[in-house]
Coordinates of C-alpha atoms in Angstrom, one line a residue:
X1 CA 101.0 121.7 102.1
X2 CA 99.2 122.1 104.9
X3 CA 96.9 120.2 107.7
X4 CA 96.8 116.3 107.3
X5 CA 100.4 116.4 105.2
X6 CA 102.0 118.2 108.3
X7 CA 103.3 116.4 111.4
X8 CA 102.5 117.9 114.6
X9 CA 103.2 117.0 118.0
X10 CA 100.6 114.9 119.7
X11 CA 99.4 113.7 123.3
X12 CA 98.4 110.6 124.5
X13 CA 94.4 111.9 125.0
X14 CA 94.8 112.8 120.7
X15 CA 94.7 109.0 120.1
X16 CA 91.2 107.5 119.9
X17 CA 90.0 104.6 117.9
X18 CA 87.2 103.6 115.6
X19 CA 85.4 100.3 113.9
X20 CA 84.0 100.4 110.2
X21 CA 83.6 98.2 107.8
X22 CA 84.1 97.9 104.1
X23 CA 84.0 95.2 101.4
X24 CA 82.4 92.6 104.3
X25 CA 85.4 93.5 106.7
X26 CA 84.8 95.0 109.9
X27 CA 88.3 96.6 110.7
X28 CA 89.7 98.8 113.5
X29 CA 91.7 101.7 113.6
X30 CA 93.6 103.7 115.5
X31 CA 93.5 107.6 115.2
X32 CA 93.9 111.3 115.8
X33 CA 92.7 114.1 115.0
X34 CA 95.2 115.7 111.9
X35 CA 95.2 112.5 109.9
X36 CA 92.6 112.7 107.1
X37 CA 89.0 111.1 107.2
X38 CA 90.4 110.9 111.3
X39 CA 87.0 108.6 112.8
X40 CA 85.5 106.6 109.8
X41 CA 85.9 105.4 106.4
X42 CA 85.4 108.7 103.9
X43 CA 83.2 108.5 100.8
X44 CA 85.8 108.8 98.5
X45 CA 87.8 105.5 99.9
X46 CA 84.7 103.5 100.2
X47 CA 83.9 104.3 96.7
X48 CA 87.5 103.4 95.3
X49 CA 87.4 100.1 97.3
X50 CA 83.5 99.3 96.1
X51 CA 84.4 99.9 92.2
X52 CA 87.8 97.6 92.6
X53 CA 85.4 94.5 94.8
X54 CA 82.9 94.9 91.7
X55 CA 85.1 95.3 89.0
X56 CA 88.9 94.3 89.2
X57 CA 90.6 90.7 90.8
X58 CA 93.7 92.0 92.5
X59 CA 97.0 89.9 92.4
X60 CA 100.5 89.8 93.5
X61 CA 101.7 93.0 95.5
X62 CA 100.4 96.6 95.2
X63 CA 101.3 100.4 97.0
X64 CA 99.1 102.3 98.5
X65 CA 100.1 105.8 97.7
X66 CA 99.2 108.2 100.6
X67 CA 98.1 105.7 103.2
X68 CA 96.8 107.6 105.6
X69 CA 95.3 105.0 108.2
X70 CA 95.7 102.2 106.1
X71 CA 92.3 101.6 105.1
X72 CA 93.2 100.8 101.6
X73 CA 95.9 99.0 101.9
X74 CA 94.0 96.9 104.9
X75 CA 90.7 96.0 103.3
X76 CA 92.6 94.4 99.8
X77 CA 94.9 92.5 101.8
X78 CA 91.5 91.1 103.9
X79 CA 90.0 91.0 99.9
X80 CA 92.6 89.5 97.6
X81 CA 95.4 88.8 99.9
X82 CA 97.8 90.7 98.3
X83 CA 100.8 91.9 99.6
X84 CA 101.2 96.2 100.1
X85 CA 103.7 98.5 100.4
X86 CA 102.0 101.8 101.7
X87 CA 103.6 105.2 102.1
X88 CA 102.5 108.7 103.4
X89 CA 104.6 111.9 103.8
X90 CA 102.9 112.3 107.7
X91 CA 105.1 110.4 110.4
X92 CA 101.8 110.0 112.2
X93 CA 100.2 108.5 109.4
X94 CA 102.9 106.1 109.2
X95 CA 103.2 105.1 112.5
X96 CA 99.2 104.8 112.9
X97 CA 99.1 102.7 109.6
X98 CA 101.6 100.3 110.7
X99 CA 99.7 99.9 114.4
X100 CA 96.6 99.7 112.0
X101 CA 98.4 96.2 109.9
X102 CA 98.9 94.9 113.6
X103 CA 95.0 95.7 114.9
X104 CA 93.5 94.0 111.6
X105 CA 96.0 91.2 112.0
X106 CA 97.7 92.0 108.4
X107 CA 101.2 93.1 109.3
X108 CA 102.6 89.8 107.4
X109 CA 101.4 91.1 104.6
X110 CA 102.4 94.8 104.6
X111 CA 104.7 97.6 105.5
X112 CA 103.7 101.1 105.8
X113 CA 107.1 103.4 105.6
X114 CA 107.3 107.7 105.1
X115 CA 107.8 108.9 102.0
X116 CA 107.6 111.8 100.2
X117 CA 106.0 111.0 97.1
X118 CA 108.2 108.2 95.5
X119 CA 111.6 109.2 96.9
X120 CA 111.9 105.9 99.1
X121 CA 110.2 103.6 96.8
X122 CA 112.3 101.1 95.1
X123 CA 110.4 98.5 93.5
X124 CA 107.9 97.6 91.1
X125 CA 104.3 96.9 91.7
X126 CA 101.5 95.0 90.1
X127 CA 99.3 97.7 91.2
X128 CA 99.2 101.0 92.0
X129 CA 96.0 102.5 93.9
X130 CA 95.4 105.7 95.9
X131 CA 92.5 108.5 96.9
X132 CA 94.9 110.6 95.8
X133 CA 96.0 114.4 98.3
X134 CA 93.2 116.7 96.2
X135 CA 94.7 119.4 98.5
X136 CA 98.1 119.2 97.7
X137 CA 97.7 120.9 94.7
X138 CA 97.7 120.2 90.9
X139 CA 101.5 120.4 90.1
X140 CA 101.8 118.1 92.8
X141 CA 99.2 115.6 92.5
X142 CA 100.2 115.6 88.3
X143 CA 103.8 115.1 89.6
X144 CA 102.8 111.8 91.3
X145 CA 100.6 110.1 88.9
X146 CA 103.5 110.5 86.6
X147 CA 105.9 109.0 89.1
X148 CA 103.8 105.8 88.6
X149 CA 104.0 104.8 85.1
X150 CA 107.9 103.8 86.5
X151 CA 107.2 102.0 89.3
X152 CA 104.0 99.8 87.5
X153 CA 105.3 96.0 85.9
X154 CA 104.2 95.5 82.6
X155 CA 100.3 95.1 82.8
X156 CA 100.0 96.8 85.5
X157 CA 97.3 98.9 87.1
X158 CA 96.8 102.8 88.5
X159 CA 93.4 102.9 90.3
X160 CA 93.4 106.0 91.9
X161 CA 89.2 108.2 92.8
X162 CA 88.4 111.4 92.5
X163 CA 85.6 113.8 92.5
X164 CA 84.5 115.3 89.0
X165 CA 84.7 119.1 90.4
X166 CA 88.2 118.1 92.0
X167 CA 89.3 117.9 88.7
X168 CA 88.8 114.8 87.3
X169 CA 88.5 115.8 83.4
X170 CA 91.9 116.8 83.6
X171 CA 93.4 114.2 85.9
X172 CA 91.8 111.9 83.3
X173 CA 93.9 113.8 79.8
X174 CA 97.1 113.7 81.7
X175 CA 96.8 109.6 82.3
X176 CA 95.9 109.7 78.8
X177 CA 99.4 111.4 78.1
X178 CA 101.2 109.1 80.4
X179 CA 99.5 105.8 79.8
X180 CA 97.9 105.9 76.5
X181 CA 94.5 104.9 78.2
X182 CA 92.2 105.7 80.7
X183 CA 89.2 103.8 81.7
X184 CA 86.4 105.3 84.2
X185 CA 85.1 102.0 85.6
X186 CA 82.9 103.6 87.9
X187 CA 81.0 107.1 88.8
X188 CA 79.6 107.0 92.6
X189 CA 77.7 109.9 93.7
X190 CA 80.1 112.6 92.4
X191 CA 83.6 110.1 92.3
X192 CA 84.6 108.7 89.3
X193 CA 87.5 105.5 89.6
X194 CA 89.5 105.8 86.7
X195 CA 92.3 103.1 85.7
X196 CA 95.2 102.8 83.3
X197 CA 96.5 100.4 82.4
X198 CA 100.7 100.2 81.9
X199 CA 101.0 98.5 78.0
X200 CA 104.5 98.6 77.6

């Protein structure tokens, strides 16, 4: 993988910070310049976040699968106060996303911890939501929506975005395979949200 998903050293003038705001929050984060979407709030998140606000209630305690800065993860917890797990296979990610929790005054309600994929997750989720790493690859990105289905409770939901030319009709058959449904709640200028839902 290459650029955002590898760590590289960093100096103190890489770090910057930036306000946005999403879902009626305005939130503040701290940055640099590998991490993706690095000084605002990228289409694809802000579409994933709007589709949820208008169509889903959010309970209980979700992960947010490739964190990246945390906006995810941040804006439900403002939203639904939920409870998150978030992971990302960049150290700096990490370590920005748990400095994020602290700026938006969240980190009661979250922990942000490196992962690759699921190998450190242990538990179960009510919820499972991500902008998924297009740019990983298709083997890859396959590989962790079916990693999922096992670490979703009973009724619970994968919300993940992505563009139509990224690949979306055949993100959308293998969620089909794994879940036995797959529901596009919402097409914004090019993303489509899909969901699945875990029946059994």
């Amino acid at each position: 993988m290459q650029h955002y998903f590898i760590d590289k050293p960093h100096k103190a003038e890489d770090y910057f910070e930036f306000r946005d705001s999403v879902l009626n929050h305005e939130l503040c984060f701290r940055s640099c310049d590998s991490i993706f979407s690095k000084d605002r709030i990228d289409d694809g998140t802000r579409a994933l976040l709007n589709a949820v606000y208008k169509h889903l209630v959010l309970k209980g305690r979700g992960l947010d699968l490739g964190c990246g800065l945390g906006v995810i993860g941040i804006a439900l917890i403002k939203t639904y106060h939920v409870t998150m797990d978030m992971i990302d296979i960049n150290n700096t990610a990490v370590k920005l996303t748990n400095e994020n929790l602290i700026k938006n005054n969240v980190q009661h309600s979250a922990k942000a911890f490196l992962s690759n994929g699921f190998e450190k997750v242990r538990d179960m989720y009510d919820f499972i939501i991500s902008n998924p790493p297009i740019k990983s690859g298709k083997t890859i990105l396959f590989d962790l929506m079916t990693n999922t289905y096992g670490h979703l409770k009973k009724d619970g939901q994968l919300i993940i975005v992505i563009r139509k030319n990224h690949g979306m009709e055949s993100l959308k058959k293998h969620l089909l395979q794994i879940y036995q449904n797959c529901e596009i709640i919402e097409r914004d200028k090019g993303y489509y949200i899909l969901k699945s839902v875990k029946i059994n």
